[in-house]
């Protein structure tokens, strides 16, 4: 009998503790939610000064204007030196001395390599001795023949012997000259591993010599554009190594016939190369001009390409929201000098978004770069803060 009141007492005690815990949790939650709502209202007020203006995307405007565009045909060509030669030896011989350094500019006739020529020097000395002996013999028999002591035919034989000896001397001197390698024209020496004591074989390359004062470029032009070509016509070329540089040149010569397989004509252009910026072997994009015209143009950064569709954001005035973005599709034309020609879709004088198009959505309010948020947005923000406090 006494156990039942004890159980009841414990039951009521547990229930009371549970009720107190629930009331504590409910109070804590109410306090937390009330504080967050109050802070939210204040945050709205603080964000107010930039709130209304902050919703507008910050962009850079551009006014569409007419720019000149040149119709050009671009073809690829490979740069070649005006003159180029691989220096070799015509015999197997040892290098005695090297008179150049890799990358050095040399003049025509300069001695570049001296080969061992001791054998040739000895041959020249022997040939000179033979010439002297043959000349004295001929002169003696010529004198005897003139006096009538010796037959004229004998004197003629010694004269022929003298001429053969002189020819042999010239041959020995030529062989000795082959042991001295000279620059056939002015140019720049390429990389070389030649060194004294190296044995060179006939035809083995010793060094390369390139005249890069003028660069030649051979390129092919399709048959339908052949009428644009003539000797002396001005050309422009660009290289990937110098994207911001335009090289000026001219058409030097045209081939006499078209390639029957490609139906294209090969032309050779010449470009002056001060400083040697264009290197032989570079690929150049050669431009052939077809004429120029004017048309509306926009910066490349203002155009959005989505597949085959091109579009821009036009800055349109809205009486309620100010300046908003209007997405408009255009027909893009030529691309030159960082601008794109607009064939259809825009008129000169219209303002578009030139920079920041990735942050713009259709019908979104716009704010010009360098301008802060409006005061109206700030007042709205402060009102929002007060309203938030009232709701909490």
Coordinates of C-alpha atoms in Angstrom, one line a residue:
X1 CA 0.0 0.0 0.0
X2 CA 2.8 2.4 0.7
X3 CA 4.5 1.6 -2.7
X4 CA 1.7 3.2 -4.7
X5 CA 2.0 6.7 -3.3
X6 CA 5.8 6.5 -3.8
X7 CA 5.3 5.6 -7.5
X8 CA 2.8 8.4 -8.0
X9 CA 5.2 10.9 -6.3
X10 CA 8.0 9.9 -8.7
X11 CA 5.8 10.1 -11.7
X12 CA 4.7 13.7 -10.9
X13 CA 8.3 14.6 -10.2
X14 CA 9.5 13.4 -13.6
X15 CA 6.6 15.1 -15.3
X16 CA 7.4 18.4 -13.6
X17 CA 11.1 18.2 -14.7
X18 CA 10.1 17.4 -18.3
X19 CA 7.7 20.4 -18.3
X20 CA 10.3 22.7 -17.0
X21 CA 12.8 21.6 -19.7
X22 CA 10.3 22.0 -22.5
X23 CA 9.4 25.6 -21.3
X24 CA 13.2 26.4 -21.2
X25 CA 13.7 25.1 -24.7
X26 CA 10.7 27.1 -26.0
X27 CA 11.9 30.3 -24.4
X28 CA 15.4 29.9 -25.8
X29 CA 14.1 29.3 -29.3
X30 CA 11.8 32.4 -29.0
X31 CA 14.7 34.5 -27.9
X32 CA 17.0 33.3 -30.7
X33 CA 14.4 33.9 -33.5
X34 CA 13.5 37.3 -32.1
X35 CA 17.2 38.3 -32.1
X36 CA 17.8 37.1 -35.7
X37 CA 14.7 39.0 -36.9
X38 CA 16.0 42.1 -35.2
X39 CA 19.4 41.8 -36.7
X40 CA 17.9 41.1 -40.1
X41 CA 16.0 44.4 -39.9
X42 CA 19.0 46.3 -38.9
X43 CA 21.1 44.6 -41.6
X44 CA 18.5 45.7 -44.1
X45 CA 18.9 49.2 -42.9
X46 CA 22.7 49.1 -43.1
X47 CA 22.5 47.6 -46.5
X48 CA 20.2 50.3 -47.6
X49 CA 22.6 53.0 -48.8
X50 CA 23.9 50.6 -51.5
X51 CA 20.9 48.3 -51.8
X52 CA 18.9 49.9 -54.5
X53 CA 22.0 50.8 -56.6
X54 CA 23.7 47.4 -55.7
X55 CA 21.1 45.5 -57.6
X56 CA 22.2 47.2 -60.9
X57 CA 25.1 45.6 -62.7
X58 CA 28.2 47.8 -63.0
X59 CA 29.1 48.1 -66.7
X60 CA 31.2 50.2 -69.1
X61 CA 29.1 51.8 -71.9
X62 CA 30.1 52.3 -75.5
X63 CA 28.5 54.3 -78.2
X64 CA 28.2 52.6 -81.6
X65 CA 30.1 54.4 -84.3
X66 CA 31.1 53.9 -87.9
X67 CA 34.6 52.5 -88.4
X68 CA 36.6 51.6 -91.6
X69 CA 36.9 47.9 -92.4
X70 CA 39.2 46.5 -95.0
X71 CA 38.3 43.4 -97.0
X72 CA 41.3 41.2 -96.9
X73 CA 42.2 37.6 -97.9
X74 CA 44.6 35.9 -95.5
X75 CA 46.9 33.2 -96.8
X76 CA 49.7 31.4 -95.0
X77 CA 53.3 31.4 -96.1
X78 CA 56.7 30.4 -94.7
X79 CA 59.4 32.9 -94.2
X80 CA 62.7 32.3 -96.0
X81 CA 66.0 34.1 -95.9
X82 CA 66.9 36.3 -98.9
X83 CA 69.9 34.1 -99.4
X84 CA 70.9 31.0 -97.4
X85 CA 73.7 28.5 -97.8
X86 CA 75.2 25.6 -95.8
X87 CA 79.0 25.9 -95.6
X88 CA 80.8 22.7 -96.4
X89 CA 84.1 21.4 -97.4
X90 CA 84.8 19.7 -100.8
X91 CA 87.4 17.4 -99.4
X92 CA 88.2 15.4 -96.3
X93 CA 90.4 17.6 -94.2
X94 CA 91.2 18.8 -90.7
X95 CA 90.0 22.2 -89.4
X96 CA 93.0 24.3 -88.5
X97 CA 91.2 27.5 -87.4
X98 CA 87.6 28.8 -87.0
X99 CA 87.3 32.6 -87.6
X100 CA 83.6 33.1 -86.6
X101 CA 81.2 32.7 -83.6
X102 CA 77.7 31.4 -83.8
X103 CA 75.2 34.2 -84.4
X104 CA 77.9 36.6 -85.7
X105 CA 77.2 38.9 -88.6
X106 CA 79.9 38.6 -91.3
X107 CA 80.6 40.4 -94.6
X108 CA 81.0 38.9 -98.0
X109 CA 84.4 37.4 -98.6
X110 CA 85.3 37.1 -94.9
X111 CA 87.4 34.1 -94.0
X112 CA 85.3 31.7 -91.9
X113 CA 87.2 28.4 -91.6
X114 CA 90.8 27.5 -92.5
X115 CA 91.5 23.8 -93.2
X116 CA 94.9 22.1 -93.0
X117 CA 96.6 22.9 -96.3
X118 CA 100.2 21.8 -95.8
X119 CA 100.1 19.3 -98.7
X120 CA 98.6 21.9 -101.0
X121 CA 101.3 24.4 -100.0
X122 CA 104.0 21.9 -100.9
X123 CA 102.2 21.3 -104.3
X124 CA 102.1 25.0 -105.0
X125 CA 105.9 25.3 -104.3
X126 CA 106.6 22.4 -106.6
X127 CA 104.4 23.8 -109.3
X128 CA 106.1 27.2 -109.1
X129 CA 109.5 25.5 -109.5
X130 CA 108.3 23.6 -112.6
X131 CA 107.0 26.9 -114.0
X132 CA 110.3 28.7 -113.5
X133 CA 112.2 25.8 -115.1
X134 CA 109.8 25.5 -118.1
X135 CA 110.0 29.3 -118.7
X136 CA 113.8 29.3 -118.8
X137 CA 113.8 26.3 -121.2
X138 CA 111.3 28.0 -123.5
X139 CA 113.1 31.3 -123.5
X140 CA 116.4 29.6 -124.3
X141 CA 115.0 27.6 -127.2
X142 CA 113.0 30.6 -128.4
X143 CA 116.3 32.6 -128.6
X144 CA 118.0 29.8 -130.5
X145 CA 115.1 29.5 -132.9
X146 CA 115.2 33.2 -133.6
X147 CA 118.9 33.0 -134.4
X148 CA 118.2 30.1 -136.7
X149 CA 120.4 27.7 -134.6
X150 CA 117.5 25.5 -133.4
X151 CA 114.3 24.5 -135.3
X152 CA 111.2 26.5 -134.6
X153 CA 109.2 23.4 -133.8
X154 CA 111.5 22.6 -130.9
X155 CA 110.9 26.1 -129.4
X156 CA 107.2 25.6 -129.8
X157 CA 107.3 22.3 -127.8
X158 CA 109.1 24.1 -124.9
X159 CA 106.5 26.9 -125.1
X160 CA 103.7 24.3 -124.7
X161 CA 105.6 22.7 -121.7
X162 CA 105.8 26.1 -120.0
X163 CA 102.0 26.7 -120.5
X164 CA 101.3 23.3 -119.0
X165 CA 103.4 24.1 -116.0
X166 CA 101.7 27.4 -115.5
X167 CA 98.3 25.7 -115.7
X168 CA 99.4 23.1 -113.1
X169 CA 100.4 25.9 -110.8
X170 CA 97.0 27.5 -111.1
X171 CA 95.4 24.1 -110.2
X172 CA 97.5 23.7 -107.1
X173 CA 96.7 27.3 -106.0
X174 CA 93.0 26.5 -106.5
X175 CA 93.3 23.4 -104.3
X176 CA 95.0 25.4 -101.7
X177 CA 92.3 28.0 -101.9
X178 CA 89.7 25.3 -101.3
X179 CA 91.2 24.9 -97.8
X180 CA 90.0 28.4 -96.9
X181 CA 86.2 28.7 -96.6
X182 CA 84.9 32.3 -97.1
X183 CA 81.5 33.9 -96.8
X184 CA 79.9 34.0 -100.2
X185 CA 77.6 36.9 -99.2
X186 CA 76.9 39.1 -96.1
X187 CA 74.8 37.5 -93.5
X188 CA 74.5 35.9 -90.1
X189 CA 76.1 32.7 -89.0
X190 CA 73.8 30.1 -87.4
X191 CA 74.6 27.7 -84.6
X192 CA 77.8 25.7 -85.3
X193 CA 79.9 23.1 -83.5
X194 CA 83.0 23.5 -85.7
X195 CA 86.3 23.6 -83.8
X196 CA 90.0 23.3 -84.6
X197 CA 91.1 19.7 -84.9
X198 CA 87.8 18.5 -86.2
X199 CA 87.8 16.3 -89.3
X200 CA 85.3 17.3 -91.9
X201 CA 84.1 15.2 -94.8
X202 CA 82.9 16.4 -98.3
X203 CA 79.4 17.8 -98.0
X204 CA 79.3 17.7 -94.2
X205 CA 77.7 20.9 -92.9
X206 CA 80.1 23.2 -91.0
X207 CA 77.8 26.2 -90.5
X208 CA 74.8 28.0 -92.1
X209 CA 74.9 31.5 -93.4
X210 CA 71.6 33.5 -93.9
X211 CA 71.0 36.9 -95.3
X212 CA 68.0 38.0 -93.3
X213 CA 68.0 41.7 -94.3
X214 CA 65.1 40.8 -96.6
X215 CA 62.6 38.0 -96.0
X216 CA 61.0 36.2 -98.8
X217 CA 57.6 34.5 -98.4
X218 CA 56.1 32.2 -101.0
X219 CA 52.3 31.7 -100.7
X220 CA 49.5 30.3 -102.9
X221 CA 46.5 32.3 -103.9
X222 CA 43.3 30.6 -105.2
X223 CA 42.5 31.2 -108.9
X224 CA 39.5 33.5 -108.2
X225 CA 41.8 36.0 -106.5
X226 CA 44.6 36.0 -109.0
X227 CA 43.3 39.3 -110.4
X228 CA 44.2 41.0 -107.1
X229 CA 47.9 40.2 -107.6
X230 CA 50.4 42.2 -109.5
X231 CA 54.2 42.7 -109.1
X232 CA 54.9 45.6 -106.7
X233 CA 51.5 45.5 -104.9
X234 CA 51.6 46.3 -101.2
X235 CA 51.1 43.5 -98.7
X236 CA 50.7 43.1 -94.9
X237 CA 51.8 40.2 -92.8
X238 CA 51.5 39.1 -89.2
X239 CA 53.4 36.5 -87.2
X240 CA 52.2 34.7 -84.1
X241 CA 55.5 35.7 -82.4
X242 CA 54.6 39.4 -82.8
X243 CA 50.7 39.6 -82.6
X244 CA 50.7 43.4 -82.4
X245 CA 53.1 44.1 -85.2
X246 CA 52.2 44.4 -88.9
X247 CA 55.0 43.9 -91.4
X248 CA 54.8 45.8 -94.6
X249 CA 56.0 44.2 -97.9
X250 CA 55.3 43.9 -101.6
X251 CA 54.7 41.3 -104.2
X252 CA 58.1 40.6 -105.8
X253 CA 57.3 38.1 -108.5
X254 CA 54.4 35.8 -109.7
X255 CA 54.8 32.3 -110.9
X256 CA 54.3 31.8 -114.7
X257 CA 51.5 29.2 -114.2
X258 CA 48.9 27.8 -111.8
X259 CA 49.3 24.6 -110.0
X260 CA 47.1 22.2 -111.9
X261 CA 46.3 20.2 -108.7
X262 CA 45.3 23.1 -106.4
X263 CA 44.3 25.6 -109.0
X264 CA 46.3 28.2 -107.2
X265 CA 49.1 30.6 -108.2
X266 CA 52.3 30.8 -106.2
X267 CA 53.5 34.4 -105.5
X268 CA 56.6 35.5 -103.7
X269 CA 56.6 38.5 -101.4
X270 CA 59.5 40.4 -99.9
X271 CA 59.5 42.1 -96.5
X272 CA 62.2 44.3 -95.1
X273 CA 63.5 42.9 -91.9
X274 CA 65.2 45.5 -89.8
X275 CA 66.6 44.0 -86.6
X276 CA 66.1 40.5 -87.9
X277 CA 62.8 40.0 -86.1
X278 CA 61.4 37.7 -88.7
X279 CA 63.3 34.4 -88.6
X280 CA 63.5 32.0 -91.5
X281 CA 61.0 29.2 -91.0
X282 CA 58.3 31.4 -89.3
X283 CA 54.7 31.1 -90.5
X284 CA 53.3 34.4 -91.7
X285 CA 49.7 35.3 -92.4
X286 CA 49.8 37.4 -95.5
X287 CA 46.9 39.7 -96.2
X288 CA 45.7 40.7 -99.6
X289 CA 43.5 43.8 -99.7
X290 CA 40.2 43.8 -101.7
X291 CA 39.2 47.4 -100.7
X292 CA 37.8 49.2 -97.7
X293 CA 34.3 50.2 -96.4
X294 CA 32.7 51.8 -93.4
X295 CA 30.2 50.3 -91.0
X296 CA 28.9 50.3 -87.4
X297 CA 31.3 48.6 -85.1
X298 CA 31.4 47.4 -81.5
X299 CA 34.3 46.2 -79.3
X300 CA 34.9 42.4 -79.3
X301 CA 34.3 42.3 -75.5
X302 CA 30.7 43.5 -76.0
X303 CA 29.6 40.6 -78.3
X304 CA 28.2 37.4 -76.8
X305 CA 28.6 34.4 -79.1
X306 CA 26.3 31.4 -78.5
X307 CA 26.8 28.9 -81.3
X308 CA 26.0 30.7 -84.5
X309 CA 24.2 33.6 -82.8
X310 CA 25.8 36.9 -81.8
X311 CA 24.2 39.3 -79.4
X312 CA 24.9 42.5 -77.5
X313 CA 23.2 44.3 -74.5
X314 CA 21.7 47.6 -75.6
X315 CA 21.3 50.2 -72.8
X316 CA 17.6 51.2 -72.9
X317 CA 16.0 53.9 -70.8
X318 CA 13.1 52.8 -68.5
X319 CA 10.9 55.5 -66.9
X320 CA 10.6 53.5 -63.7
X321 CA 13.9 51.6 -63.3
X322 CA 16.3 53.9 -65.1
X323 CA 18.8 52.3 -67.5
X324 CA 18.1 48.6 -68.2
X325 CA 19.8 46.0 -70.4
X326 CA 18.1 44.9 -73.6
X327 CA 19.5 41.7 -75.2
X328 CA 19.6 42.1 -79.0
X329 CA 20.8 39.7 -81.6
X330 CA 23.1 41.1 -84.4
X331 CA 24.7 39.9 -87.6
X332 CA 28.5 40.1 -87.1
X333 CA 30.8 40.9 -90.0
X334 CA 34.5 41.4 -90.2
X335 CA 36.7 41.5 -87.1
X336 CA 39.7 43.9 -87.2
X337 CA 41.6 45.9 -84.7
X338 CA 39.7 44.7 -81.7
X339 CA 36.3 45.7 -83.2
X340 CA 33.5 43.6 -84.9
X341 CA 31.5 45.0 -87.8
X342 CA 27.7 44.9 -87.2
X343 CA 26.0 44.2 -90.5
X344 CA 22.5 44.2 -89.0
X345 CA 20.9 44.9 -85.6
X346 CA 22.5 48.2 -84.4
X347 CA 22.6 51.8 -85.6
X348 CA 25.3 54.4 -85.0
X349 CA 24.7 56.4 -81.8
X350 CA 23.1 53.6 -79.8
X351 CA 24.7 52.8 -76.5
X352 CA 25.7 49.2 -75.6
X353 CA 27.4 47.4 -72.7
X354 CA 31.1 47.3 -73.7
X355 CA 32.5 45.5 -70.6
X356 CA 31.0 43.3 -67.9
X357 CA 28.5 41.5 -70.2
X358 CA 29.0 38.3 -68.1
X359 CA 27.4 40.1 -65.2
X360 CA 24.3 41.3 -67.1
X361 CA 20.9 39.6 -67.5
X362 CA 18.1 40.8 -69.8
X363 CA 16.0 43.6 -68.4
X364 CA 18.4 44.1 -65.5
X365 CA 19.0 47.6 -64.2
X366 CA 22.5 49.0 -65.1
X367 CA 24.9 51.2 -63.3
X368 CA 27.8 52.9 -65.1
X369 CA 31.3 52.1 -63.8
X370 CA 32.6 54.8 -61.4
X371 CA 29.1 55.8 -60.2
X372 CA 28.0 54.9 -56.6
X373 CA 24.5 53.7 -55.4
X374 CA 21.6 56.1 -55.4
X375 CA 20.2 57.8 -52.3
X376 CA 16.7 56.4 -52.9
X377 CA 18.1 52.9 -52.5
X378 CA 19.5 54.0 -49.1
X379 CA 16.1 55.3 -47.9
X380 CA 14.5 52.1 -49.0
X381 CA 17.1 50.2 -47.1
X382 CA 16.5 52.2 -43.9
X383 CA 12.7 51.7 -44.2
X384 CA 13.2 48.0 -44.7
X385 CA 15.3 48.0 -41.5
X386 CA 12.5 49.6 -39.5
X387 CA 9.8 47.4 -41.0
X388 CA 11.9 44.4 -40.1
X389 CA 12.1 45.6 -36.5
X390 CA 8.3 46.1 -36.3
X391 CA 7.6 42.6 -37.7
X392 CA 9.8 41.1 -35.0

